[in-house]
XYZ file of C-alpha atoms in Angstrom:
531
model
C -27.343 -4.667 -1.287
C -26.370 -1.266 0.090
C -28.395 -1.807 3.278
C -26.498 -4.967 4.174
C -23.183 -3.138 3.847
C -24.424 -0.189 5.872
C -25.663 -2.491 8.601
C -22.271 -4.184 8.763
C -20.522 -0.818 8.887
C -22.598 0.179 11.904
C -21.244 -2.820 13.791
C -17.575 -2.045 13.053
C -17.265 1.699 12.572
C -15.863 2.417 16.049
C -13.549 -0.581 16.115
C -9.818 0.147 16.114
C -8.595 -1.781 13.112
C -5.075 -1.733 14.524
C -6.287 -4.422 16.913
C -7.027 -6.735 13.979
C -3.691 -6.305 12.277
C -1.357 -9.240 12.605
C 0.806 -11.125 10.107
C -2.095 -13.302 8.995
C -4.333 -10.317 8.265
C -1.527 -8.501 6.465
C -1.190 -11.486 4.144
C -4.899 -12.138 3.716
C -5.856 -8.526 3.094
C -3.495 -8.034 0.187
C -3.614 -8.854 -3.509
C -0.732 -9.466 -5.867
C -0.465 -9.106 -9.616
C 2.888 -10.112 -11.044
C 5.446 -8.454 -8.800
C 3.081 -5.750 -7.512
C 1.412 -5.924 -4.100
C -1.729 -4.066 -3.019
C -2.078 -3.951 0.777
C -5.474 -2.937 2.186
C -5.029 -4.385 5.672
C -4.932 -0.883 7.224
C -8.668 -0.403 6.665
C -11.719 -1.350 8.694
C -12.769 -4.015 6.200
C -12.917 -7.430 7.849
C -13.608 -10.882 6.405
C -17.381 -10.532 6.777
C -17.375 -7.071 5.223
C -15.198 -8.237 2.353
C -17.584 -11.114 1.675
C -20.513 -8.699 1.414
C -18.495 -6.385 -0.807
C -17.597 -9.282 -3.102
C -21.296 -10.134 -3.248
C -21.733 -6.707 -4.869
C -19.617 -7.878 -7.790
C -21.899 -10.825 -8.395
C -25.135 -8.915 -7.814
C -24.154 -6.291 -10.372
C -22.807 -8.815 -12.943
C -19.324 -7.322 -12.998
C -17.815 -10.484 -14.514
C -20.270 -10.582 -17.407
C -19.889 -6.871 -18.081
C -16.103 -7.173 -17.866
C -16.177 -9.908 -20.492
C -18.533 -7.825 -22.631
C -16.083 -4.912 -22.544
C -13.115 -7.031 -23.591
C -15.052 -8.635 -26.468
C -16.225 -5.389 -28.050
C -19.825 -5.114 -26.839
C -21.176 -1.557 -26.885
C -21.164 -1.041 -23.140
C -21.054 2.754 -23.614
C -24.798 2.705 -24.120
C -25.477 6.451 -24.126
C -23.186 6.892 -27.126
C -23.669 3.447 -28.664
C -19.964 2.620 -28.573
C -17.697 -0.220 -27.588
C -15.036 0.436 -24.945
C -11.813 -1.072 -26.253
C -8.769 0.810 -25.036
C -7.671 -2.673 -23.946
C -7.349 -3.617 -27.628
C -4.552 -1.048 -27.992
C -2.368 -3.175 -25.699
C -3.562 -6.573 -26.959
C -0.176 -7.290 -28.497
C -0.508 -11.046 -28.770
C -4.121 -11.682 -27.899
C -6.833 -12.993 -30.176
C -9.141 -11.061 -32.479
C -11.474 -8.418 -31.066
C -14.660 -7.734 -32.981
C -16.771 -4.588 -33.229
C -19.853 -4.871 -35.421
C -18.503 -8.170 -36.713
C -15.127 -6.775 -37.783
C -11.808 -7.681 -36.146
C -10.190 -4.410 -35.095
C -6.789 -5.867 -34.235
C -5.206 -5.693 -37.722
C -5.811 -1.939 -37.830
C -4.622 -1.480 -34.225
C -1.358 -3.283 -34.930
C -0.883 -1.512 -38.265
C -1.256 1.877 -36.552
C 1.202 0.817 -33.857
C 3.698 -0.184 -36.554
C 3.263 3.189 -38.284
C 3.834 4.969 -34.982
C 6.979 2.940 -34.381
C 8.306 3.704 -37.841
C 7.731 7.432 -37.456
C 9.148 7.506 -33.915
C 12.249 5.660 -35.114
C 12.713 8.159 -37.945
C 12.427 11.108 -35.559
C 14.824 9.558 -33.060
C 17.405 8.635 -35.715
C 17.251 11.908 -37.613
C 15.780 10.308 -40.753
C 12.876 12.672 -40.160
C 14.406 16.057 -39.472
C 13.404 19.650 -39.092
C 14.394 22.318 -41.562
C 17.338 23.139 -39.325
C 18.527 19.617 -38.603
C 17.626 16.637 -36.404
C 14.595 17.032 -34.148
C 15.664 18.188 -30.693
C 12.256 18.936 -29.187
C 8.751 17.492 -29.457
C 5.793 19.641 -28.419
C 2.553 17.747 -27.806
C -0.469 20.035 -28.022
C -3.658 18.565 -26.591
C -5.987 18.840 -23.619
C -7.686 16.445 -21.236
C -6.905 12.873 -22.200
C -4.790 14.100 -25.102
C -2.439 15.723 -22.607
C -2.746 14.223 -19.124
C -1.843 10.669 -20.145
C 1.296 11.284 -22.203
C 2.433 14.140 -19.949
C 2.105 11.934 -16.878
C 3.782 9.008 -18.651
C 6.669 11.068 -19.978
C 7.473 12.306 -16.489
C 6.996 8.865 -14.928
C 9.447 7.313 -17.382
C 11.946 10.134 -17.428
C 14.847 7.772 -16.549
C 14.179 5.984 -19.852
C 14.294 9.062 -22.097
C 16.907 8.787 -24.817
C 15.135 10.714 -27.568
C 14.267 14.371 -28.167
C 13.054 16.484 -25.280
C 9.291 16.294 -24.725
C 7.055 19.251 -23.868
C 3.313 19.415 -23.305
C 0.928 22.299 -23.936
C -2.726 22.091 -22.915
C -3.971 25.349 -21.448
C -5.400 27.980 -23.787
C -3.782 30.511 -21.454
C -1.102 31.987 -23.743
C 1.453 31.706 -20.943
C 1.449 27.924 -21.343
C 2.477 27.767 -24.975
C 4.702 30.839 -24.742
C 6.740 29.260 -21.953
C 7.201 26.024 -23.898
C 8.047 27.561 -27.271
C 10.530 29.927 -25.667
C 12.756 26.945 -24.861
C 12.582 25.412 -28.362
C 14.229 26.081 -31.714
C 11.519 26.251 -34.399
C 13.881 24.802 -36.986
C 14.378 21.569 -34.974
C 10.996 21.189 -33.264
C 8.279 18.673 -34.085
C 4.744 19.699 -33.072
C 2.182 16.964 -32.472
C -1.438 18.144 -32.482
C -3.642 15.729 -30.529
C -7.342 16.182 -31.229
C -9.566 13.388 -32.516
C -11.904 15.827 -34.288
C -9.236 18.467 -34.953
C -11.742 21.013 -33.659
C -11.010 21.161 -29.912
C -10.880 24.920 -29.437
C -8.028 25.066 -26.904
C -5.894 22.625 -28.887
C -6.488 24.215 -32.276
C -5.877 27.708 -30.910
C -2.512 26.573 -29.553
C -1.748 24.671 -32.787
C -2.270 27.821 -34.854
C -0.067 29.769 -32.473
C 2.694 27.149 -32.806
C 2.380 27.187 -36.581
C 2.662 30.977 -36.676
C 5.701 30.821 -34.368
C 7.376 28.274 -36.599
C 6.549 30.148 -39.810
C 8.688 33.060 -38.640
C 11.775 30.852 -39.015
C 11.090 27.973 -41.411
C 9.724 27.982 -44.938
C 7.212 25.174 -44.487
C 6.024 24.943 -40.880
C 3.445 22.200 -41.576
C 6.347 19.941 -42.585
C 7.239 19.775 -38.885
C 3.736 18.915 -37.674
C 2.074 15.564 -37.032
C -1.526 14.934 -36.030
C -3.264 12.447 -33.767
C -6.713 12.663 -35.268
C -9.387 10.931 -37.317
C -10.384 14.108 -39.182
C -8.344 13.537 -42.352
C -9.930 16.460 -44.194
C -9.090 18.940 -41.450
C -5.534 17.695 -40.940
C -5.009 17.970 -44.711
C -6.340 21.525 -44.719
C -3.829 22.302 -41.956
C -1.071 21.042 -44.259
C -0.254 17.757 -42.550
C 0.105 14.826 -44.984
C -1.666 11.524 -44.286
C 1.681 9.831 -43.583
C 1.979 11.900 -40.396
C -1.638 11.495 -39.255
C -2.363 8.737 -36.739
C -6.005 8.034 -36.004
C -7.947 5.995 -33.479
C -11.547 4.823 -33.348
C -14.455 6.129 -31.307
C -14.225 3.080 -29.054
C -11.148 4.667 -27.445
C -12.142 7.400 -25.007
C -9.826 10.347 -24.552
C -8.890 9.572 -20.949
C -8.105 5.982 -21.950
C -6.105 6.810 -25.057
C -2.428 7.018 -24.101
C -1.946 3.372 -25.171
C -2.356 4.317 -28.841
C -1.527 7.311 -31.040
C -2.006 9.751 -28.162
C 1.120 8.137 -26.687
C 3.259 9.029 -29.741
C 5.224 11.716 -27.891
C 6.018 9.209 -25.148
C 7.123 6.654 -27.728
C 9.458 9.198 -29.324
C 10.951 9.994 -25.911
C 11.577 6.422 -24.705
C 11.666 4.393 -27.933
C 9.444 1.664 -29.312
C 10.878 -1.150 -27.206
C 10.169 0.642 -23.932
C 6.741 1.729 -25.195
C 5.885 -1.894 -25.992
C 6.975 -2.826 -22.462
C 4.472 -0.232 -21.231
C 1.759 -1.857 -23.364
C 2.691 -5.293 -22.068
C 2.359 -4.088 -18.510
C -1.191 -2.991 -19.281
C -1.882 -6.273 -21.051
C -0.607 -8.221 -18.030
C -3.020 -6.350 -15.757
C -5.835 -7.076 -18.241
C -5.070 -10.790 -18.014
C -4.959 -10.646 -14.226
C -8.282 -8.750 -14.101
C -9.964 -11.294 -16.360
C -8.653 -14.406 -14.617
C -7.946 -13.815 -10.922
C -10.660 -14.781 -8.398
C -12.288 -11.750 -6.832
C -10.559 -11.932 -3.441
C -7.170 -11.989 -5.218
C -8.159 -9.644 -8.032
C -6.272 -6.397 -7.598
C -8.542 -4.070 -9.640
C -11.651 -5.569 -8.033
C -10.328 -5.201 -4.502
C -9.056 -1.676 -5.151
C -12.560 -0.807 -6.382
C -14.292 -2.447 -3.423
C -12.096 -0.581 -0.961
C -13.104 2.622 -2.757
C -16.799 1.703 -2.597
C -16.499 0.900 1.117
C -14.842 4.201 1.961
C -16.998 6.461 -0.199
C -20.464 4.981 -0.525
C -20.565 3.149 2.833
C -18.324 5.098 5.231
C -19.209 8.427 3.610
C -15.643 9.653 3.050
C -16.041 12.105 0.184
C -12.442 12.422 -0.965
C -9.586 10.104 -1.819
C -5.927 11.155 -1.557
C -3.453 9.580 -3.989
C 0.029 9.901 -2.521
C 2.868 8.534 -4.661
C 6.180 8.285 -2.837
C 7.770 8.367 -6.264
C 8.595 11.804 -7.599
C 8.347 10.613 -11.184
C 4.663 9.892 -10.508
C 3.992 13.475 -9.474
C 1.422 13.883 -12.278
C -0.428 10.670 -11.417
C -2.948 12.351 -9.072
C -3.906 14.836 -11.808
C -4.192 11.995 -14.316
C -6.430 10.035 -11.950
C -8.577 13.087 -11.299
C -9.723 12.959 -14.895
C -9.784 9.175 -15.148
C -11.951 8.743 -12.062
C -13.921 11.969 -11.730
C -14.843 12.305 -15.393
C -15.714 8.611 -15.565
C -17.759 8.157 -12.406
C -18.751 11.711 -11.554
C -22.331 10.996 -12.620
C -25.709 11.509 -10.958
C -27.794 9.317 -13.259
C -27.661 5.549 -13.682
C -27.429 3.749 -17.013
C -31.213 3.373 -17.126
C -31.821 7.103 -16.588
C -32.718 6.969 -12.887
C -31.236 9.248 -10.234
C -28.281 7.664 -8.491
C -29.383 6.436 -5.060
C -25.908 6.641 -3.472
C -22.994 9.026 -3.693
C -21.172 9.165 -7.003
C -17.400 8.853 -7.246
C -15.178 10.689 -4.740
C -13.063 13.786 -5.177
C -9.578 12.546 -6.120
C -6.545 14.637 -5.258
C -2.976 14.352 -4.086
C 0.675 15.240 -4.376
C 3.886 13.235 -4.237
C 5.396 11.948 -1.044
C 7.218 14.038 1.448
C 6.124 17.301 -0.206
C 2.598 16.556 0.937
C 3.777 15.802 4.461
C 4.831 19.432 4.773
C 1.615 20.743 3.232
C -1.730 18.971 3.749
C -0.950 15.933 5.914
C -1.891 18.047 8.934
C -5.514 17.874 7.771
C -5.243 14.159 6.995
C -3.926 13.331 10.465
C -5.822 15.732 12.735
C -8.637 17.241 10.691
C -12.273 16.514 11.450
C -12.929 14.619 8.200
C -11.471 11.211 7.437
C -9.580 11.089 4.140
C -8.689 7.589 2.899
C -5.141 7.615 1.550
C -3.651 5.563 -1.260
C 0.129 5.318 -1.047
C 2.346 4.143 -3.912
C 5.988 3.229 -3.362
C 8.814 1.441 -5.164
C 11.399 -0.822 -3.519
C 14.148 0.998 -5.377
C 14.630 4.157 -7.380
C 16.823 4.842 -10.384
C 19.578 6.713 -8.564
C 21.731 3.862 -7.278
C 24.304 6.184 -5.756
C 21.531 7.796 -3.676
C 19.880 4.604 -2.461
C 20.135 5.818 1.140
C 17.810 8.680 0.233
C 15.359 6.273 -1.328
C 15.391 4.261 1.886
C 14.485 7.439 3.761
C 11.649 8.027 1.300
C 10.276 4.515 1.858
C 10.543 4.936 5.623
C 8.464 8.095 5.384
C 5.811 6.348 3.295
C 5.447 3.403 5.650
C 5.525 5.679 8.696
C 2.652 7.763 7.390
C 0.355 4.784 6.882
C 1.325 3.484 10.321
C 0.675 6.879 11.933
C -2.725 7.167 10.266
C -3.656 3.793 11.701
C -2.164 4.047 15.201
C -2.576 7.690 16.033
C -1.578 8.942 19.496
C -3.916 9.029 22.494
C -4.035 11.662 25.213
C -1.881 9.754 27.658
C 0.873 9.298 25.097
C 0.625 12.972 24.213
C 0.856 13.949 27.890
C 3.979 11.853 28.289
C 5.569 13.654 25.330
C 5.361 17.061 27.022
C 5.229 16.183 30.739
C 8.744 17.524 31.227
C 7.729 20.947 29.883
C 4.262 21.603 31.299
C 2.101 20.705 34.251
C -1.483 20.983 35.469
C -4.099 22.493 33.160
C -1.434 23.688 30.735
C -0.129 20.139 30.392
C -3.612 18.940 29.425
C -4.081 21.801 26.983
C -0.742 21.246 25.293
C -1.247 17.492 25.173
C -4.586 17.772 23.390
C -2.908 19.577 20.521
C -0.635 16.569 20.091
C -3.348 13.917 19.991
C -3.777 12.004 16.730
C -7.152 10.219 16.420
C -5.701 7.414 14.321
C -7.965 4.694 12.934
C -7.702 6.453 9.570
C -7.603 4.083 6.605
C -4.940 3.757 3.957
C -3.833 1.356 1.269
C -0.371 0.844 -0.193
C 0.564 -0.233 -3.707
C 4.162 -1.489 -3.707
C 6.310 -2.517 -6.675
C 10.016 -3.179 -7.355
C 10.775 -0.151 -9.528
C 8.887 2.299 -11.723
C 9.763 1.058 -15.211
C 7.641 1.029 -18.403
C 6.073 -2.370 -17.654
C 5.155 -1.353 -14.108
C 3.676 1.954 -15.256
C 1.489 0.005 -17.682
C 0.323 -2.206 -14.817
C -0.497 0.785 -12.623
C -2.493 2.667 -15.248
C -4.459 -0.408 -16.318
C -5.109 -1.200 -12.634
C -6.759 2.175 -12.102
C -8.681 1.947 -15.380
C -10.222 -1.343 -14.292
C -10.893 0.048 -10.820
C -12.977 2.783 -12.480
C -14.819 0.161 -14.535
C -15.700 -1.970 -11.499
C -16.846 0.993 -9.415
C -18.922 2.267 -12.334
C -20.645 -1.084 -12.826
C -21.443 -1.348 -9.108
C -22.886 2.179 -9.124
C -24.775 1.491 -12.342
C -23.351 4.518 -14.180
C -21.797 4.817 -17.623
C -18.096 5.381 -16.959
C -17.349 6.141 -20.609
C -19.330 9.238 -21.547
C -18.708 12.773 -20.282
C -21.749 14.928 -20.920
C -20.839 16.991 -17.873
C -18.107 18.801 -19.794
C -20.384 19.882 -22.642
C -22.410 22.726 -21.115
C -19.392 24.830 -20.196
C -17.983 24.391 -23.710
C -21.242 25.541 -25.263
C -21.468 28.612 -23.047
C -17.807 29.488 -23.669
C -18.442 29.491 -27.402
C -21.410 31.826 -26.899
C -19.432 34.079 -24.553
C -16.395 34.538 -26.774
C -17.999 37.273 -28.952
C -19.073 39.054 -25.777
C -15.602 39.113 -24.234
C -14.356 40.367 -27.604
C -16.719 43.340 -27.432
C -20.275 42.280 -28.343
C -23.263 43.356 -26.266
C -23.546 41.532 -22.913
C -26.982 42.809 -21.917
C -28.644 39.405 -22.298
C -26.304 37.834 -19.753
C -27.001 37.497 -16.027
C -25.943 40.390 -13.847
C -22.880 38.624 -12.458
C -21.503 37.582 -15.839
C -22.237 40.962 -17.417
C -20.622 42.736 -14.467
C -17.478 40.617 -14.686
C -17.208 41.226 -18.439
C -17.540 44.964 -17.813
C -14.860 44.919 -15.124
C -12.434 42.921 -17.262
C -12.989 45.196 -20.276
C -12.209 48.236 -18.161
C -8.982 46.557 -17.104
C -7.647 45.688 -20.534
C -9.632 42.684 -21.781
């Protein structure tokens, strides 16, 4: 299947796709889901190439595996687990069974408990020992941080609850900076760790508890836990009424739909949080029902496969022209790179093609004044994924939003069109002549023919954010199935954790002679300088 795609690529790789782009192509090479539009017409994929790409979906049984995921089959085969983050947003769907048991009653009961607690915090019925809660500090790492932190920023216009803060790094500067802005007597600390053993999270949790104990009599009374380790949360002093668990069929990087999203729910309220869930649910329905050519997650995935595995473009830039989505690239780094950054297929064989791409990016016009130089004129092609809303939340500054949108659309157009040498010469012909004119003109040439996609939507609200996140989740699923990898384990993060645990006694003063020369030398240097 890969050879057929590569052969097609060889026939089109030098073609200027600008020459294909007319109104008919712009309409045909786009997918819609609700009021969102995904435009992939500014790529070198043509009708024949798309047909071969869609064949990949059938050859790899994406539809059957999609249905298996939604119905609770244990598609995470290396860990023997179902993959059911979709159940967390199945607000009015049917039963979902795992090992013969319907999980939906427990999912909905946990959601109701979260809503009750969030309402109490927001109303002041649950208060700190100095009065109503003014600040919520979420302590977690990885999926227990990136999702809610990204979501809280994305939905900042909808905040009407306590201020939200997020601590993830074990670097003491992270928690010190956050706690410095909070009053311990009116702060709620949420500790997000499924096992309640994650070393970075628990280290920060103990620091927060010690900080609070300097002011309040019972610091644990202002803690909640997002965990399944009831014994450990009890030992920490957190009662069961403030512990919200989730099952092992919810992976960390897919968990913001459930208890891990509690801080977001407190910030925006239960109604807005349910709108977020419904946005995800709407994308689930679209993914399950839309034909492949109109299926937004499937087409987003196929564009990614074309650019990475076929064209050989090793990175993917995510460029939201929406400042509230400034944490989306970091969120997608984990979602995509931890999921599909694998070198072994599900059956234990070496992967025969490249694994997932490097995902990176920054918001909008900031990037234009930083790394767009490389995107436009560098020697490597970097496919770009733009996101843009028709309107912002600052009605009195709509003219600025129009400027933002103009910049977004101009960048995708510039990547496609470029500027040839004759156009560049004309730009500077009034300033230079002869050999110097040629030299100066060459610096102003843009190769163009660089691919981009654009995801457009009316406004970034809770429902739309839910659509966007679910869209990318399903994109990861489709790409993983095509590659034949397990997108839902993460063994690649384990080795570093194990070695860190072994190294901690050494950095604290134990003998380092059994370590390699580099590590031992670095430990020695750091000790001499105050470690």
